[in-house]
Amino acid sequence: GAVVSQHPSRVICKSGTSVKIECRSLDFQATTMFWYRQFPKQSLMLMATSNEGSKATYEQGVEKDKFLINHASLTLSTLTVTSAHPEDSSFYICSAWDAGIFHEQYFGPGTRLTVT
Amino acid sequence: EDKVVQSPLSLVVHEGDTVTLNCSYEVTNFRSLLWYKQEKKAPTFLFMLTSSGIEKKSGRLSSILDKKELFSILNITATQTGDSAVYLCAGTNNAGNMLTFGGGTRLMVKP
């Protein structure tokens, strides 16, 4: 099946710094990628939809100036958490949509962000 | 607003028991219902259900969709400790590109 990778898998940063998370589709082109956040013992919450070559669409309550999304190519989307705070500590998961035959969404393995 | 609700929130059973997890949905332009298993990392795909009444099976897991009553169930027979996980269901829209997740059911299987 299709593979989506995320990098890094785990990151610890200090308050006030910025962190970039990469999401790559490895064997298919993804015109659309999604970014989710998951807090402990909670379900996945969609943060934003990232479309290649255009601005991301953010869900209500998600600050677009804080969570910068760039989808510069058909295989790469990045999420940058700017001026991170401890409350941003979470598990961030991306998914890539394969609009081919199967119309499947494939999840990356996730990135555990800890802000100290 | 699209909504997916799972029940129960959590469940503790013993090995060998059979469990049924429930998922009800209200999704605009509904296309499919997906089930995922999530252990420590990202969800892993279990089933995609598009048609009513057709059971999908994979080993001890099976699932079925009722598009009239807007729900799906996931059955696990002869549970094992390795089945302990959070099970998520999600509804997807017509284009197949938007997932609305339920809150998940946390299953713990005791030896």
Coordinates of C-alpha atoms in Angstrom, one line a residue:
Chain A
G1 CA 0.0 0.0 0.0
A2 CA 0.9 3.6 -0.2
V3 CA 3.3 5.0 2.3
V4 CA 3.4 8.3 4.0
S5 CA 6.4 9.4 6.1
Q6 CA 6.7 12.0 8.7
H7 CA 9.9 13.7 10.0
P8 CA 10.8 14.0 12.8
S9 CA 9.1 11.2 14.7
R10 CA 9.8 12.9 18.0
V11 CA 10.9 16.4 18.8
I12 CA 11.5 18.4 22.0
C13 CA 11.8 22.1 21.8
K14 CA 11.9 25.1 24.1
S15 CA 9.0 27.5 24.5
G16 CA 9.2 30.3 22.0
T17 CA 11.0 28.4 19.3
S18 CA 9.5 27.1 16.0
V19 CA 9.4 23.5 14.9
K20 CA 8.9 22.2 11.4
I21 CA 7.3 18.8 10.7
E22 CA 7.5 17.2 7.2
C23 CA 4.9 14.9 5.7
R24 CA 5.9 13.1 2.5
S25 CA 3.9 10.7 0.3
L26 CA 6.5 8.2 -0.9
D27 CA 5.0 6.4 -3.8
F28 CA 2.1 8.5 -5.0
Q29 CA 1.2 12.2 -5.6
A30 CA -1.0 13.8 -3.1
T31 CA -2.8 16.9 -4.2
T32 CA -4.4 17.1 -0.7
M33 CA -2.8 16.4 2.6
F34 CA -4.4 16.7 6.0
W35 CA -2.9 17.7 9.4
Y36 CA -4.4 16.2 12.6
R37 CA -3.6 16.8 16.2
Q38 CA -4.3 14.3 18.9
F39 CA -4.1 14.9 22.6
P40 CA -3.7 12.1 25.0
K41 CA -6.7 9.8 25.2
Q42 CA -8.6 11.8 22.6
S43 CA -9.5 11.3 19.0
L44 CA -7.9 12.9 16.0
M45 CA -8.9 16.5 15.4
L46 CA -8.5 17.9 11.9
M47 CA -6.4 21.0 12.0
A48 CA -6.2 22.0 8.4
T49 CA -6.4 20.7 4.8
S50 CA -3.4 21.4 2.7
N51 CA -3.7 21.7 -1.1
E52 CA -0.7 21.6 -3.3
G53 CA 0.0 25.1 -4.7
S54 CA -2.6 26.9 -2.8
K55 CA -3.3 28.2 0.7
A56 CA -4.3 25.7 3.4
T57 CA -7.8 25.6 4.8
Y58 CA -7.9 25.8 8.6
E59 CA -10.5 24.3 10.8
Q60 CA -12.3 26.6 13.2
G61 CA -10.3 27.4 16.2
V62 CA -6.9 26.7 14.6
E63 CA -4.6 29.7 14.3
K64 CA -3.2 29.9 10.8
D65 CA -0.5 32.3 11.9
K66 CA 0.7 29.8 14.5
F67 CA 0.4 26.6 12.5
L68 CA 2.0 27.4 9.1
I69 CA 1.3 24.9 6.4
N70 CA 3.1 24.8 3.1
H71 CA 2.3 22.2 0.4
A72 CA 5.0 23.1 -2.1
S73 CA 5.0 19.9 -4.1
L74 CA 2.7 16.9 -4.8
T75 CA 4.7 14.8 -2.3
L76 CA 5.5 17.2 0.5
S77 CA 3.6 19.2 3.0
T78 CA 5.1 20.9 6.0
L79 CA 3.6 22.1 9.3
T80 CA 5.5 24.7 11.2
V81 CA 4.5 25.3 14.8
T82 CA 5.7 28.9 15.5
S83 CA 6.5 30.3 18.9
A84 CA 5.6 27.0 20.5
H85 CA 4.2 26.8 23.9
P86 CA 3.8 23.8 26.3
E87 CA 0.1 23.6 25.4
D88 CA 1.1 22.8 21.8
S89 CA 2.7 19.6 23.0
S90 CA 0.7 16.9 21.2
F91 CA 0.8 14.1 18.6
Y92 CA 0.7 15.5 15.1
I93 CA -0.4 13.2 12.3
C94 CA -0.6 13.9 8.6
S95 CA -2.5 12.0 6.0
A96 CA -2.2 12.1 2.3
W97 CA -5.1 11.6 0.0
D98 CA -4.5 9.4 -3.0
A99 CA -7.1 10.6 -5.5
G100 CA -6.3 7.7 -7.8
I101 CA -8.3 4.5 -8.1
F102 CA -8.8 3.8 -4.5
H103 CA -9.5 7.3 -3.1
E104 CA -7.7 6.4 0.0
Q105 CA -6.2 8.5 2.8
Y106 CA -2.9 7.2 4.1
F107 CA -1.7 8.2 7.5
G108 CA 1.9 9.1 8.4
P109 CA 3.3 7.6 11.6
G110 CA 2.9 10.8 13.5
T111 CA 5.2 13.3 15.3
R112 CA 5.3 13.6 19.0
L113 CA 6.0 17.2 19.9
T114 CA 7.0 18.2 23.4
V115 CA 7.5 21.8 24.3
T116 CA 9.4 22.5 27.5
Chain B
E1 CA -22.0 19.9 11.0
D2 CA -20.8 16.4 10.4
K3 CA -20.7 14.2 13.5
V4 CA -19.5 10.7 14.3
V5 CA -20.2 9.1 17.7
Q6 CA -18.7 5.9 19.0
S7 CA -19.8 3.8 21.9
P8 CA -18.8 2.6 24.4
L9 CA -16.1 5.0 25.3
S10 CA -14.1 2.2 26.8
L11 CA -14.4 -1.5 27.4
V12 CA -12.5 -4.0 29.4
V13 CA -12.9 -7.7 28.6
H14 CA -11.0 -10.9 29.1
E15 CA -9.3 -12.9 26.4
G16 CA -11.6 -15.0 24.5
D17 CA -14.6 -12.7 24.8
T18 CA -16.4 -11.2 21.9
V19 CA -16.9 -7.5 21.6
T20 CA -19.0 -5.2 19.5
L21 CA -18.1 -1.6 19.0
N22 CA -20.6 0.9 17.7
C23 CA -20.3 3.9 15.4
S24 CA -23.1 6.2 14.4
Y25 CA -22.6 8.9 11.9
E26 CA -24.1 12.0 10.3
V27 CA -22.0 13.0 7.4
T28 CA -23.0 15.3 4.6
N29 CA -22.7 13.6 1.2
F30 CA -21.6 10.4 2.9
R31 CA -19.5 8.0 0.9
S32 CA -17.8 5.5 3.2
L33 CA -17.3 4.5 6.8
L34 CA -13.8 3.5 7.8
W35 CA -12.5 1.7 10.9
Y36 CA -9.0 2.1 12.3
K37 CA -7.0 0.6 15.1
Q38 CA -4.7 2.9 16.9
E39 CA -2.1 1.6 19.3
K40 CA 0.8 3.9 20.1
K41 CA 1.2 5.7 16.9
A42 CA -0.9 6.7 13.9
P43 CA -4.1 4.7 13.1
T44 CA -3.8 1.6 11.0
F45 CA -6.6 0.9 8.5
L46 CA -9.0 -2.0 9.2
F47 CA -12.0 -1.7 7.0
M48 CA -13.7 0.6 4.5
L49 CA -17.5 0.1 4.2
T50 CA -19.4 1.6 1.4
S51 CA -22.5 -0.6 0.9
S52 CA -25.1 -1.5 3.4
G53 CA -25.5 -5.0 4.7
I54 CA -22.3 -6.4 3.3
E55 CA -20.1 -7.8 6.0
K56 CA -16.4 -7.4 5.7
K57 CA -14.1 -9.8 7.5
S58 CA -10.5 -10.0 8.3
G59 CA -9.6 -12.8 10.6
R60 CA -11.4 -12.3 13.9
L61 CA -12.6 -8.9 13.0
S62 CA -15.7 -8.1 11.0
S63 CA -17.7 -5.0 10.3
I64 CA -21.0 -4.1 8.7
L65 CA -22.6 -0.8 7.7
D66 CA -26.3 0.2 7.9
K67 CA -26.8 3.2 5.7
K68 CA -30.5 3.5 6.6
E69 CA -29.9 3.7 10.3
L70 CA -26.6 5.5 9.8
F71 CA -24.4 3.2 11.9
S72 CA -21.7 0.6 11.7
I73 CA -20.5 -2.1 14.1
L74 CA -17.1 -3.6 14.5
N75 CA -17.0 -7.1 16.0
I76 CA -14.0 -8.8 17.4
T77 CA -14.3 -12.5 18.3
A78 CA -12.0 -14.5 20.6
T79 CA -10.3 -11.4 21.7
Q80 CA -6.6 -11.4 22.5
T81 CA -4.4 -9.1 24.5
G82 CA -3.0 -7.8 21.2
D83 CA -6.4 -6.4 20.4
S84 CA -6.0 -3.8 23.1
A85 CA -6.1 -0.5 21.4
V86 CA -8.3 2.5 20.6
Y87 CA -10.6 1.8 17.7
L88 CA -11.6 4.7 15.6
C89 CA -14.3 5.0 13.0
A90 CA -14.5 7.8 10.5
G91 CA -17.0 8.9 7.9
T92 CA -15.9 10.2 4.6
N93 CA -17.6 12.4 2.1
N94 CA -18.5 11.8 -1.5
A95 CA -15.1 12.9 -2.8
G96 CA -13.4 10.7 -0.3
N97 CA -11.1 13.4 0.9
M98 CA -12.6 14.5 4.2
L99 CA -12.6 12.3 7.3
T100 CA -14.7 13.0 10.3
F101 CA -13.5 10.9 13.2
G102 CA -15.5 9.6 16.1
G103 CA -14.1 9.8 19.6
G104 CA -12.8 6.3 19.7
T105 CA -13.5 3.2 21.8
R106 CA -10.6 2.2 24.1
L107 CA -10.5 -1.6 24.3
M108 CA -8.5 -3.4 26.9
V109 CA -8.3 -7.1 26.8
K110 CA -7.0 -8.7 30.0
P111 CA -5.3 -12.1 30.0

